Short mmCIF file of C-alpha atoms in Angstrom, two decimals:
data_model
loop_
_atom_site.label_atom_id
_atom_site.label_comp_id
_atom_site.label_asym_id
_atom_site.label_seq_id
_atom_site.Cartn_x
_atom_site.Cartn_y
_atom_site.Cartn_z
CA UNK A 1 3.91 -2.85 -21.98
CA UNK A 2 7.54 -3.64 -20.59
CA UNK A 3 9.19 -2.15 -17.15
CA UNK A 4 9.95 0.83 -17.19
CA UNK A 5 13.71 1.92 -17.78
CA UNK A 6 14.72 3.63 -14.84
CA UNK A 7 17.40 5.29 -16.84
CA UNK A 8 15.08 7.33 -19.12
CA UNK A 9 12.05 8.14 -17.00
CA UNK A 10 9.67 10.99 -18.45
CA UNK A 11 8.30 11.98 -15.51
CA UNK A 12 8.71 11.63 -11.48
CA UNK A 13 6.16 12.63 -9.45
CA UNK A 14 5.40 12.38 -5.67
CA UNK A 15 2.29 11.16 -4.64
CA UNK A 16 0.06 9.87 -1.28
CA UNK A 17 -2.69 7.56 -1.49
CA UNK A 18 -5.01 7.11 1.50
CA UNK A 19 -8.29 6.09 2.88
CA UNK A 20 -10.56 4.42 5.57
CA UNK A 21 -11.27 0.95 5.17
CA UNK A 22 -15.18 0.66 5.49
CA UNK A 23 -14.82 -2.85 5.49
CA UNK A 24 -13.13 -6.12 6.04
CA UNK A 25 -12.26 -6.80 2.23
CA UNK A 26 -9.04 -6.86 0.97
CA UNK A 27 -8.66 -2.62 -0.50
CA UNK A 28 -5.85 -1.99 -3.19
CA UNK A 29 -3.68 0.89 -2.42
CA UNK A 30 -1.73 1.50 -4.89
CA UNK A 31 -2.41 -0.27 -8.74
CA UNK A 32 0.62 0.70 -11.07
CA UNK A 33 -0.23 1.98 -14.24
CA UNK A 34 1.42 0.38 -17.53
CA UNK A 35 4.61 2.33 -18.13
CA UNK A 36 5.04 3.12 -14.56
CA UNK A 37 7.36 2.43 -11.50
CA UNK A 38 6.55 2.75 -8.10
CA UNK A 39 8.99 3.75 -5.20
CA UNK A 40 6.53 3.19 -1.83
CA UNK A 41 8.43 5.35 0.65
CA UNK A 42 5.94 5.43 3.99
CA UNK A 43 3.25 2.96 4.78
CA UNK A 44 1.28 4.18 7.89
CA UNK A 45 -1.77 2.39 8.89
CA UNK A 46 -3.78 3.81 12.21
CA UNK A 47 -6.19 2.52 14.22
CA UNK A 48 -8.62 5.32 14.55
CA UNK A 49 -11.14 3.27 17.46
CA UNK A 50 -10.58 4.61 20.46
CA UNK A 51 -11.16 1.05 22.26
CA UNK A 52 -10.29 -1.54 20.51
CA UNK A 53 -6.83 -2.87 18.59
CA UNK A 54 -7.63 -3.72 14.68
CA UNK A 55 -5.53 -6.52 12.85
CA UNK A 56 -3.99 -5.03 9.68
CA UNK A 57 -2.78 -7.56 7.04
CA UNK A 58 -0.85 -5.67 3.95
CA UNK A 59 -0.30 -7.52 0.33
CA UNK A 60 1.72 -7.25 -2.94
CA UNK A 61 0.46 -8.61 -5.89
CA UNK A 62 2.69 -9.06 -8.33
CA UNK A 63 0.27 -10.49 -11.54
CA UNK A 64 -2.54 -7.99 -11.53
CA UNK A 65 -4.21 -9.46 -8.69
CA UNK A 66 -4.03 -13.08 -9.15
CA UNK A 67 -1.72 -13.41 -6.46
CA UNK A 68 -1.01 -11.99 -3.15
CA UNK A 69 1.89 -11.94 -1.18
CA UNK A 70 2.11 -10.53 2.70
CA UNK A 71 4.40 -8.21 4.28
CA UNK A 72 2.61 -7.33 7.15
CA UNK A 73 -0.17 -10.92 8.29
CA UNK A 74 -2.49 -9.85 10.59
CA UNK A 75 -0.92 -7.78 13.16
CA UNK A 76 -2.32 -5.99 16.04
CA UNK A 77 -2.76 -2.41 16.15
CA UNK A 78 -3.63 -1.40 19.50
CA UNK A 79 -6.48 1.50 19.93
CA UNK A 80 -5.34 4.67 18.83
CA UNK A 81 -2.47 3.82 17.23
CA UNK A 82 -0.17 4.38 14.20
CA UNK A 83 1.97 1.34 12.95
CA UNK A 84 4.70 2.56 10.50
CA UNK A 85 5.36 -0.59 8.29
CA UNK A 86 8.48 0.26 6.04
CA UNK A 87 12.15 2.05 7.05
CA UNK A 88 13.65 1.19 3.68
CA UNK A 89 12.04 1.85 -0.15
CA UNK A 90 9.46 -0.88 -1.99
CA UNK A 91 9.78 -0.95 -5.76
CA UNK A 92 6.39 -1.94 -7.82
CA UNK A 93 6.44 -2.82 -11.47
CA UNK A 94 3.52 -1.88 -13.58
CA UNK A 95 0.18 -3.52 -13.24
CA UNK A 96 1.52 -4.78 -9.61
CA UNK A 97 -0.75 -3.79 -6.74
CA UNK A 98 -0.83 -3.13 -2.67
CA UNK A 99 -3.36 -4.35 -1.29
CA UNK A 100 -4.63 -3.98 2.70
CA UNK A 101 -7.29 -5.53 4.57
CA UNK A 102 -8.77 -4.61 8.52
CA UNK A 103 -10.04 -7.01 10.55
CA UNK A 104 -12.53 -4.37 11.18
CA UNK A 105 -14.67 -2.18 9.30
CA UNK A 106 -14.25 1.34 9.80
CA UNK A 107 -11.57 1.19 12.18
CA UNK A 108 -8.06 1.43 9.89
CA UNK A 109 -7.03 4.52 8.09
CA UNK A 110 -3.65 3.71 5.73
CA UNK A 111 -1.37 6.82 4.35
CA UNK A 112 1.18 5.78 1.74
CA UNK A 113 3.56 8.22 0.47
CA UNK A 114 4.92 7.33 -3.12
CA UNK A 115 6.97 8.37 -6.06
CA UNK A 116 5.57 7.81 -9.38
CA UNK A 117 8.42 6.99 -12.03
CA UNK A 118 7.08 7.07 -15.72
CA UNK A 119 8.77 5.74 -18.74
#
């Protein structure tokens, strides 16, 4: 397993990954497969209660897990809401992960759009 050599990918494919978070535990994303880059080019995360804001807290691990570190910590997303988190592209290597976590359960929906690079 090495990173992947943007000069002679295989394959590039677009994909989405999305979901409800049922509960208030940290809920990977996106987990890079060996051989693989990621280009993350949307994050959305919406509040889907009709009363209440939700905090959203988004991570990137960077070692499989071990460690996590934020790019969005606990912000507010007021009732009904979409927060769009990135304007410009996020690179993953393989086995990195993104990671978000609700300060609610059942309240935060997350839609990431992605391009799959594969060596």
């Amino acid at each position: 397993m090495a990173t992947p050599n943007l000069v002679n990918i295989a394959t590039i494919t677009p994909k989405n990954a999305m979901g409800t978070l049922g509960d208030t535990n940290r809920t990977t994303m996106i987990d890079v497969p060996a051989d693989t880059a990621v280009r993350i080019d949307t994050i959305l995360l919406a509040n889907d209660d009709g009363t209440n804001a939700v905090d959203a807290t988004v991570e990137i691990s960077n070692d499989n897990g071990s460690t996590y570190f934020k790019i969005l910590s606990t912000v507010s997303i007021p009732a009904d809401s979409t927060l769009s988190l990135i304007d410009t592209p996020i690179y993953l290597d393989e086995t990195d992960l993104i990671a978000v976590t609700a300060g609610a359960a059942s309240d935060l929906d997350y839609h990431v759009s992605y391009v799959e690079l594969v060596d």
